[in-house]
PDB file of C-alpha atoms in Angstrom:
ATOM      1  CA  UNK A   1       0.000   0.000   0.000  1.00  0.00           C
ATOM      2  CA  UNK A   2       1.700   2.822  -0.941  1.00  0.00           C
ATOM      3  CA  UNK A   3       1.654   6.483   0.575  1.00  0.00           C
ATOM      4  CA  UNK A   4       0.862   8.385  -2.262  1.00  0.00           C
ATOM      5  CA  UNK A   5      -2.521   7.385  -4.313  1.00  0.00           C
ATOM      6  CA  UNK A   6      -2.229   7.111  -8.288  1.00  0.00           C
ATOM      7  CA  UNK A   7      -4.398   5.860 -11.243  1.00  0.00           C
ATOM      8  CA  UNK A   8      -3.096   2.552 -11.924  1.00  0.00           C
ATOM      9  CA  UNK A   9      -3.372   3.250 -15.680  1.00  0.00           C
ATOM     10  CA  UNK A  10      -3.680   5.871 -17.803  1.00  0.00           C
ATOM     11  CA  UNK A  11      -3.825   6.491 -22.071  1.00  0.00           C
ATOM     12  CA  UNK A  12      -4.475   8.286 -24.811  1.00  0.00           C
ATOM     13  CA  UNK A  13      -3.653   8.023 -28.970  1.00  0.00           C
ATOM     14  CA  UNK A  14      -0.755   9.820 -30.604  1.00  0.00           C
ATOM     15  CA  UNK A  15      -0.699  13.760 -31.020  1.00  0.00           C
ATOM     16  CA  UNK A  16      -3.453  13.841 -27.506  1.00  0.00           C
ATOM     17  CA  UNK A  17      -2.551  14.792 -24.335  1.00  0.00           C
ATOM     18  CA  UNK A  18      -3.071  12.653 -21.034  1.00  0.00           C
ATOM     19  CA  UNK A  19      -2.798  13.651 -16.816  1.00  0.00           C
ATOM     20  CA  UNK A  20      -1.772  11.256 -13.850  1.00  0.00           C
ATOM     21  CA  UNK A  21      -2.852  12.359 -10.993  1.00  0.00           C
ATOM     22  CA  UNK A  22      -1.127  12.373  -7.196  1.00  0.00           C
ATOM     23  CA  UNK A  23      -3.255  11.816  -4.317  1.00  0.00           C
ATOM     24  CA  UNK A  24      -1.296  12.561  -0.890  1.00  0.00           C
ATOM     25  CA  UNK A  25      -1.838  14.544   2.622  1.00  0.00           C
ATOM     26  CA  UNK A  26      -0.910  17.149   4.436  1.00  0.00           C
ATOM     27  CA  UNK A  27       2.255  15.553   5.663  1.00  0.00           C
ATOM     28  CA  UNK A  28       3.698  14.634   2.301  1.00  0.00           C
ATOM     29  CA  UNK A  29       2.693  16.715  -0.880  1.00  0.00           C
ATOM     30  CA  UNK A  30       0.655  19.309   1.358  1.00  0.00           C
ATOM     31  CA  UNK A  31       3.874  20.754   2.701  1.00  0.00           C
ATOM     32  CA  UNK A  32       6.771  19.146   0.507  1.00  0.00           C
ATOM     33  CA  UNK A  33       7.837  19.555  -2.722  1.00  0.00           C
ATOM     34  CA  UNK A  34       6.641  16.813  -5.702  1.00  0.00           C
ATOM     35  CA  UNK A  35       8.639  15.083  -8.105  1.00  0.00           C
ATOM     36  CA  UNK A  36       7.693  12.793 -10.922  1.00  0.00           C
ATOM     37  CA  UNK A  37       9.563   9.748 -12.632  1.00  0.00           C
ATOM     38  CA  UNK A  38       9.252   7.974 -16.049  1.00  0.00           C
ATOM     39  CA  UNK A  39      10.262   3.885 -15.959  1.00  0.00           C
ATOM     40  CA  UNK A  40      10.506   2.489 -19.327  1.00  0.00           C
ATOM     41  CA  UNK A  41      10.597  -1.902 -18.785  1.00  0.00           C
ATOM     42  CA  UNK A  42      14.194  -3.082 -17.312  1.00  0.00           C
ATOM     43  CA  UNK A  43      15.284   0.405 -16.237  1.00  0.00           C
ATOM     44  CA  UNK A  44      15.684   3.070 -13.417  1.00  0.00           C
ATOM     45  CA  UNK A  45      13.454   5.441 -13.020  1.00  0.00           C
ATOM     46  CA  UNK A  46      14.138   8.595 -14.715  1.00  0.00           C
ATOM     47  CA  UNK A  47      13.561  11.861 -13.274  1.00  0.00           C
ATOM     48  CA  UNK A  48      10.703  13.857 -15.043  1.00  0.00           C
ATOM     49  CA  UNK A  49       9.799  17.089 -12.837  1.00  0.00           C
ATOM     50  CA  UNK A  50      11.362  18.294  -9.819  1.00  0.00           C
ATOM     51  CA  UNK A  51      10.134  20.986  -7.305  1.00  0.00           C
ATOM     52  CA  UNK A  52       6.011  20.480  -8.479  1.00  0.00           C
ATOM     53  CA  UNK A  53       7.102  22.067 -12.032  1.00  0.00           C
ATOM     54  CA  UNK A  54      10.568  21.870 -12.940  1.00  0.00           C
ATOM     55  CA  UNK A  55      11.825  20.369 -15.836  1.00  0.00           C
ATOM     56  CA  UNK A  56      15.523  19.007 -16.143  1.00  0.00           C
ATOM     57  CA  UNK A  57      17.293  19.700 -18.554  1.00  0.00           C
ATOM     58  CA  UNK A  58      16.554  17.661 -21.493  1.00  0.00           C
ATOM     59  CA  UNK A  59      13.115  17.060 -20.339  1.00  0.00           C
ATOM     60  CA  UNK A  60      10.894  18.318 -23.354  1.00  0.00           C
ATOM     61  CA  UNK A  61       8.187  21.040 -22.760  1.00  0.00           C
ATOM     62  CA  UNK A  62       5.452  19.121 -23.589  1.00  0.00           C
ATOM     63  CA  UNK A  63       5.546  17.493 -19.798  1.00  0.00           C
ATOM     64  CA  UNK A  64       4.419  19.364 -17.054  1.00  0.00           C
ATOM     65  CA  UNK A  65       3.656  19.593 -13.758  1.00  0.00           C
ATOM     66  CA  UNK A  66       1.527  20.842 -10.683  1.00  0.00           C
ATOM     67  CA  UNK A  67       0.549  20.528  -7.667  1.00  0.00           C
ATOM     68  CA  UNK A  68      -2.315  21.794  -5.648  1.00  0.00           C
ATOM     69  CA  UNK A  69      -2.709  21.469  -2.060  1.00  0.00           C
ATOM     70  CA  UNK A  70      -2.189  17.482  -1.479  1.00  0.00           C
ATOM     71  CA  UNK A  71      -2.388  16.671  -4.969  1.00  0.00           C
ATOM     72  CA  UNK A  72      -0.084  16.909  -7.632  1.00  0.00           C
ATOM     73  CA  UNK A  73      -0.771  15.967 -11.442  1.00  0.00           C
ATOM     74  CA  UNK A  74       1.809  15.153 -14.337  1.00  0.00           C
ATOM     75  CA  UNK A  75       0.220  16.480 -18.211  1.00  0.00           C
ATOM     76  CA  UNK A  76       1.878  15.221 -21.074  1.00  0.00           C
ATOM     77  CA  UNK A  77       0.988  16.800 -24.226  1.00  0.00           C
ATOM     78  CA  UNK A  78       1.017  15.476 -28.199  1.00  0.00           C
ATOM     79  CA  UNK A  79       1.466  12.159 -26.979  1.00  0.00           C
ATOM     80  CA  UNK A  80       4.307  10.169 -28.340  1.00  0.00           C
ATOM     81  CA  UNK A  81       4.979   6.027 -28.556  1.00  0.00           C
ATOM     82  CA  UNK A  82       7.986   6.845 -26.995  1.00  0.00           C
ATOM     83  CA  UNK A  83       5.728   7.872 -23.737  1.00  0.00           C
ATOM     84  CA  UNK A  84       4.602   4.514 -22.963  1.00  0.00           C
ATOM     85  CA  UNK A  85       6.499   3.780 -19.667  1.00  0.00           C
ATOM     86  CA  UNK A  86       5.269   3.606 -16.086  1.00  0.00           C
ATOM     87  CA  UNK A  87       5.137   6.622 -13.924  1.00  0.00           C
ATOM     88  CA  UNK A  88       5.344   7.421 -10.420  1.00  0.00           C
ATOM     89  CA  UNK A  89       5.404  10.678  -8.380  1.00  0.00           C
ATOM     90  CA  UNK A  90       7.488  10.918  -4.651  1.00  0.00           C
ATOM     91  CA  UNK A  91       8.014  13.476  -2.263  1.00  0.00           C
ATOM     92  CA  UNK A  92       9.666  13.814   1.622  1.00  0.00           C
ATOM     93  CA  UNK A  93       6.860  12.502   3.886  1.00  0.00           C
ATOM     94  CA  UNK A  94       7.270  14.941   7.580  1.00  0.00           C
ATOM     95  CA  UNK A  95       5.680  12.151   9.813  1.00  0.00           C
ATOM     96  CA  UNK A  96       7.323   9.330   8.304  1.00  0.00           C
ATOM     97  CA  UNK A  97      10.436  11.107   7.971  1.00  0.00           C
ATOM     98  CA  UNK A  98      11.076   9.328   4.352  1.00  0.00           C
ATOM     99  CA  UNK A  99      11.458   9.540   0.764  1.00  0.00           C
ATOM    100  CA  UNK A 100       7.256   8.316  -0.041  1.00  0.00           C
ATOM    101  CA  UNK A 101       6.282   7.661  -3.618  1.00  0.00           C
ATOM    102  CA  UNK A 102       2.625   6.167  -5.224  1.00  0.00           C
ATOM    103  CA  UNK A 103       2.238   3.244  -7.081  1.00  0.00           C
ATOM    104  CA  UNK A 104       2.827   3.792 -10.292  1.00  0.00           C
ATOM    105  CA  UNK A 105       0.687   5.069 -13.302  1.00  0.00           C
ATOM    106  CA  UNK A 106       1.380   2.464 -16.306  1.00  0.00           C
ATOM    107  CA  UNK A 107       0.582   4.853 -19.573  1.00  0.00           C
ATOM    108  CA  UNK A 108      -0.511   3.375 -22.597  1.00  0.00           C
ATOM    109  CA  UNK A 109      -0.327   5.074 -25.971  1.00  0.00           C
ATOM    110  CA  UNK A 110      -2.703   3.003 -28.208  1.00  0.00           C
TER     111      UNK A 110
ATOM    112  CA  UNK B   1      28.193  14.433 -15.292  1.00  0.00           C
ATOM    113  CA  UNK B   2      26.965  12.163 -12.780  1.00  0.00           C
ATOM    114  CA  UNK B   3      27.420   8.130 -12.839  1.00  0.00           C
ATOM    115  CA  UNK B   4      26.727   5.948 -10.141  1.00  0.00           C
ATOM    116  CA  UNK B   5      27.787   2.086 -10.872  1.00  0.00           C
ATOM    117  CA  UNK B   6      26.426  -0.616  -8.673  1.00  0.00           C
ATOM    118  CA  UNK B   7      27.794  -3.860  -7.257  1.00  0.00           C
ATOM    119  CA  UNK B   8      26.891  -7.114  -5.382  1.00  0.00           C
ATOM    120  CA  UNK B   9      25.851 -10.576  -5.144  1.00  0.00           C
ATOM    121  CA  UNK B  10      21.586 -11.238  -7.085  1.00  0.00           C
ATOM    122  CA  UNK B  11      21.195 -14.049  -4.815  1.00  0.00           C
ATOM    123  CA  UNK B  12      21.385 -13.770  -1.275  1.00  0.00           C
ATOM    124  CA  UNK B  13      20.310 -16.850   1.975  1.00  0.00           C
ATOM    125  CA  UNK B  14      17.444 -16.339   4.428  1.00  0.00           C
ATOM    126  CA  UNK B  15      18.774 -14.682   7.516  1.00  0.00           C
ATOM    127  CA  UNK B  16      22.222 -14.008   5.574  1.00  0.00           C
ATOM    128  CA  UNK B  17      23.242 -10.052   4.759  1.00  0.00           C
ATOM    129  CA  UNK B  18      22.789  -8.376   1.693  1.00  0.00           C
ATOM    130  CA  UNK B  19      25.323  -5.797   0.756  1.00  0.00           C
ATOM    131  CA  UNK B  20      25.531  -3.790  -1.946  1.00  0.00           C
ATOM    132  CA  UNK B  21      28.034  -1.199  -2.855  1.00  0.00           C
ATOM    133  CA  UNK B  22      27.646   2.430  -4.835  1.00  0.00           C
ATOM    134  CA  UNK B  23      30.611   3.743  -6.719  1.00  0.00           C
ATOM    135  CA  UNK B  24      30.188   7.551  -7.730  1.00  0.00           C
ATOM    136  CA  UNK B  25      31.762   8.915 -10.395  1.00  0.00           C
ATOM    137  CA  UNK B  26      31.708  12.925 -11.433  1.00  0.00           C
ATOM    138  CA  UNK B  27      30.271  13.908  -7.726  1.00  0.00           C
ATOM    139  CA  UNK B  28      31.698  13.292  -4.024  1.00  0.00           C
ATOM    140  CA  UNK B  29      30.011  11.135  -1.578  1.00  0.00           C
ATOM    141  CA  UNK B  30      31.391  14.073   0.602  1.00  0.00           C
ATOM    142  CA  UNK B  31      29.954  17.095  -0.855  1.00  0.00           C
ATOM    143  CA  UNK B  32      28.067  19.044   1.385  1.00  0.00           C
ATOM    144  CA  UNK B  33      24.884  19.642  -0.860  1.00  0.00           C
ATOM    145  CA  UNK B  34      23.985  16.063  -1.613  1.00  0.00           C
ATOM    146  CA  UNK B  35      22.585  12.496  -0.008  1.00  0.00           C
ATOM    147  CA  UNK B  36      23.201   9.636  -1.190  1.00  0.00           C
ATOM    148  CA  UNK B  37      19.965   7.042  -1.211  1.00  0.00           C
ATOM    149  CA  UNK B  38      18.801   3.421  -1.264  1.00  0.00           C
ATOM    150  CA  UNK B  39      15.864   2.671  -3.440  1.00  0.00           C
ATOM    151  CA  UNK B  40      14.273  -0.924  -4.097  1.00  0.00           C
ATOM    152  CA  UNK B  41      11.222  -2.005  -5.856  1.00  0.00           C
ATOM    153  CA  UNK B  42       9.191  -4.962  -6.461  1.00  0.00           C
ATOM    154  CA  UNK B  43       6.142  -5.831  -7.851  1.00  0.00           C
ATOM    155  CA  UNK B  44       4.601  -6.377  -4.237  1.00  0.00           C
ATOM    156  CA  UNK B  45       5.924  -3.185  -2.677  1.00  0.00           C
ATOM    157  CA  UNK B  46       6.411  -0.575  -4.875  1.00  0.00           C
ATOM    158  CA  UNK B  47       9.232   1.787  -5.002  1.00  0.00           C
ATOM    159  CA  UNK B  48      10.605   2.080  -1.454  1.00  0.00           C
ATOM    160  CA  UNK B  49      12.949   4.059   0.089  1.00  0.00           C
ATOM    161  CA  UNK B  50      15.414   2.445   2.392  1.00  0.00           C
ATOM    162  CA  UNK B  51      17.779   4.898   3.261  1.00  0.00           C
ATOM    163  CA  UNK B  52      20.508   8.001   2.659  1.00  0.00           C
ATOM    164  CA  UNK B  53      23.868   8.806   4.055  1.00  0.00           C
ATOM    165  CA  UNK B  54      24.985  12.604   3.808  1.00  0.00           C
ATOM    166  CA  UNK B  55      28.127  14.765   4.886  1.00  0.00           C
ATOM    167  CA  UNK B  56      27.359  18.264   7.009  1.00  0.00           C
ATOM    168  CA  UNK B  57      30.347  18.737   8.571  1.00  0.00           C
ATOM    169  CA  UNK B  58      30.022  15.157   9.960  1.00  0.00           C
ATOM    170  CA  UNK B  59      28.108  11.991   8.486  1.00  0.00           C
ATOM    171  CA  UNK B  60      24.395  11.847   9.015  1.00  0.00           C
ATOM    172  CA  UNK B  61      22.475   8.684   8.360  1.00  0.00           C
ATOM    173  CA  UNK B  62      18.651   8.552   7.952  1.00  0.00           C
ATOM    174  CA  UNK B  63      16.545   5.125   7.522  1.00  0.00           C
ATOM    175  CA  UNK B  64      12.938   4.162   6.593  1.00  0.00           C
ATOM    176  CA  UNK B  65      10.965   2.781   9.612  1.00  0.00           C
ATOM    177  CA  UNK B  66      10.529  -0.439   7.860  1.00  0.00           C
ATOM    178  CA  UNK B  67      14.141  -1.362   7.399  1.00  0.00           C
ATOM    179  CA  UNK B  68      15.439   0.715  10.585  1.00  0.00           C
ATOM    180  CA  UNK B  69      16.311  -1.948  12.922  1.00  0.00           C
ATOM    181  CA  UNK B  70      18.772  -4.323  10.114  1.00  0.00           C
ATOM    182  CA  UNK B  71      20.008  -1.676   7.895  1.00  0.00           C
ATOM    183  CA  UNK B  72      23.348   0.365   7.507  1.00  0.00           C
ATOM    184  CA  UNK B  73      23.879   2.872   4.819  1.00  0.00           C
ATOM    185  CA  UNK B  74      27.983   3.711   5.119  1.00  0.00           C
ATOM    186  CA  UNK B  75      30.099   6.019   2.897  1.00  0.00           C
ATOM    187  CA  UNK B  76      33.494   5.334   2.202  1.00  0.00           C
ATOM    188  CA  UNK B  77      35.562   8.315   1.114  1.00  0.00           C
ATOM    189  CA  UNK B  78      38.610   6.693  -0.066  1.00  0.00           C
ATOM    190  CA  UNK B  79      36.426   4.815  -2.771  1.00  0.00           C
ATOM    191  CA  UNK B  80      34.503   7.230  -3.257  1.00  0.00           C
ATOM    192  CA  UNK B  81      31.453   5.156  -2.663  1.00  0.00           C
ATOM    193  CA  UNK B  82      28.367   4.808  -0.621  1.00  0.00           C
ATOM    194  CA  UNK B  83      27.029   0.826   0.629  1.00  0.00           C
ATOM    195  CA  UNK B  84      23.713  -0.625   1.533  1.00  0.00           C
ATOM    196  CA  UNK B  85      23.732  -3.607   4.152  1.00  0.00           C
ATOM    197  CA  UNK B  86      20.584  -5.370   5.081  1.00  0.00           C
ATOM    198  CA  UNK B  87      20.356  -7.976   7.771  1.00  0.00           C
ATOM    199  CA  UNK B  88      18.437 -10.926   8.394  1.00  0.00           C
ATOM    200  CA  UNK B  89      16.812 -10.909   4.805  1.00  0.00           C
ATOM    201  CA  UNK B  90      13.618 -12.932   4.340  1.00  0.00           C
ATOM    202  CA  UNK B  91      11.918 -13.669   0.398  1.00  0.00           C
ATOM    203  CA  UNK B  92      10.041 -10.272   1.131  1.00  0.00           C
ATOM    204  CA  UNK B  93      13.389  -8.124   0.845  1.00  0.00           C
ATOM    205  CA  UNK B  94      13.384  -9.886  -2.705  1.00  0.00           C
ATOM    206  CA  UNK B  95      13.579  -6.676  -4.894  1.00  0.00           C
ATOM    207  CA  UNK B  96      15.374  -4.526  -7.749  1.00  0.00           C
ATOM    208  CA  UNK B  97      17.956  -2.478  -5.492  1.00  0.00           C
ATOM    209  CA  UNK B  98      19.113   1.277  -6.846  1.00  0.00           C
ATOM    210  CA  UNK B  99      21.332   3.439  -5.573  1.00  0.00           C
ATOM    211  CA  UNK B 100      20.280   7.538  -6.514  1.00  0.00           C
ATOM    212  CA  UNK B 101      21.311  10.796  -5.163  1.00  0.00           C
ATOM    213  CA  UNK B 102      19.818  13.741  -4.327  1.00  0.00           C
ATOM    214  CA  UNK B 103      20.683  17.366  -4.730  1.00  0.00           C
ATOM    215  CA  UNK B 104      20.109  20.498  -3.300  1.00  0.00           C
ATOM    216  CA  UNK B 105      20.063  22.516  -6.311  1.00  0.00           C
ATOM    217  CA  UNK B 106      17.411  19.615  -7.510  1.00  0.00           C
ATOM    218  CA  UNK B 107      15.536  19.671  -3.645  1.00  0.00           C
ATOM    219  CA  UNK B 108      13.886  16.360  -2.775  1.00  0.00           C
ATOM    220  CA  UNK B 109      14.259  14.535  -6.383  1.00  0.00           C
ATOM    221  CA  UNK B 110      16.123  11.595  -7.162  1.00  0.00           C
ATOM    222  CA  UNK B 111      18.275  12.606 -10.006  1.00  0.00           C
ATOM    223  CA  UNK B 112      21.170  10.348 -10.655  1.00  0.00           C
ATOM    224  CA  UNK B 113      20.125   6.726 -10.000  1.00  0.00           C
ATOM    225  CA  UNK B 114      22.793   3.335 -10.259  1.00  0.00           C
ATOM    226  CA  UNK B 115      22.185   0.787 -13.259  1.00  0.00           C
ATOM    227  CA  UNK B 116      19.728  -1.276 -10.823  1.00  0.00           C
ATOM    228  CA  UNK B 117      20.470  -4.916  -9.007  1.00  0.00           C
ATOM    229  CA  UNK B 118      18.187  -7.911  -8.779  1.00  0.00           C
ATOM    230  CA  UNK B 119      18.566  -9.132  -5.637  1.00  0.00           C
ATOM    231  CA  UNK B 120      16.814 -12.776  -4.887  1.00  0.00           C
ATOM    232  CA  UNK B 121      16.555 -13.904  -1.168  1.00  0.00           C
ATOM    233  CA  UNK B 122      16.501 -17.805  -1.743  1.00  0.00           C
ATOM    234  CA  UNK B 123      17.622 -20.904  -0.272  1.00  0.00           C
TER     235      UNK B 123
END
């Protein structure tokens, strides 16, 4: 069970755009920062947004983020092939002292 | 830029240690604006966090409730390298282990994550 509450699938058709939503509290995303993360099958998570809405560099435009109160959302626009991966979102958890993330969004471009 | 390269046994005994090692490459596991973390992940348990290890004028260590009383996160400066140990392992500590760091300038994100290691608890 994990800490933060995500869709366990998402998807949308080329060119569309498609948002995974991040449930949490007011001990996790309510007062801490959000990241997001792409997996592709067989490796690490990659980092996708940092800080609710910052990009890395390399990161294209076209994925975003937000957050609002204890929810946070990923948007990916123009939907590519390439975006088929799972995602998850984390962020520092005050209670638990730790590192929480949810359970993964698996996004399907059809 | 940023590498970290993982290392250790996949297949590990019941009640045995696991121990997995970190090398860093491009950073300092003794820079005073990063922590160096232990992720793992399996299909049962998501992505967890285990751990981090971080230099502020003296070594800190921090560790997920779950995991607190049988693991050690150590640095070791002369290697350049950060290790996870993990006592008393049962099937349920059966997981994909990664090693990641975190940065200020990049505040409570993940950005630089190891290659990934299948560990297999297993008799």
């Amino acid at each position: 069970q994990s800490v933060l509450t995500q869709p366990p699938s998402a998807s949308g058709t080329p060119g569309q755009g498609v948002t995974i939503s991040c449930s949490g509290s007011s001990s996790n995303i309510g007062s801490n920062y959000v990241s997001w993360y792409q997996q592709l099958p067989g490796t690490a998570p990659k980092l996708l947004i940092y800080a609710n809405d910052q990009r890395p560099s390399g990161v294209p435009e076209r994925i975003s983020g937000s957050k609002s109160g204890t929810s946070a959302s990923l948007a990916i626009s123009g939907l590519r092939s390439e975006d088929e991966a799972d995602y998850y979102c984390g962020t520092w958890d005050d209670s638990l002292s730790a590192l929480v993330f949810g359970g993964g969004t698996k996004l399907t471009v059809l | 830029q940023v590498q970290l390269q993982q290392s250790g046994p996949g297949l590990v005994r019941p009640s045995q240690t696991l121990s997995l090692t970190c090398v860093i490459s491009g950073d300092s596991v003794s820079s005073n604006s990063v922590s160096w973390n232990w992720v793992r992940q399996s299909p049962s348990r998501g992505l967890e966090w285990l751990g981090r290890t971080y230099y502020r004028s003296k070594w800190y260590a921090n560790y997920a409730l779950s995991v607190r009383s049988r693991i050690a996160i150590n640095p070791d400066t002369s290697k350049n390298q950060f290790s996870l140990q993990l006592n008393s392992v049962t099937p349920e500590d059966t997981a994909v282990y990664y090693c990641a760091r975190v940065s200020m300038s990049v505040p409570r994100a993940l950005n630089y994550w190891g290659q990934g290691t299948l560990v297999t608890v297993s008799s």
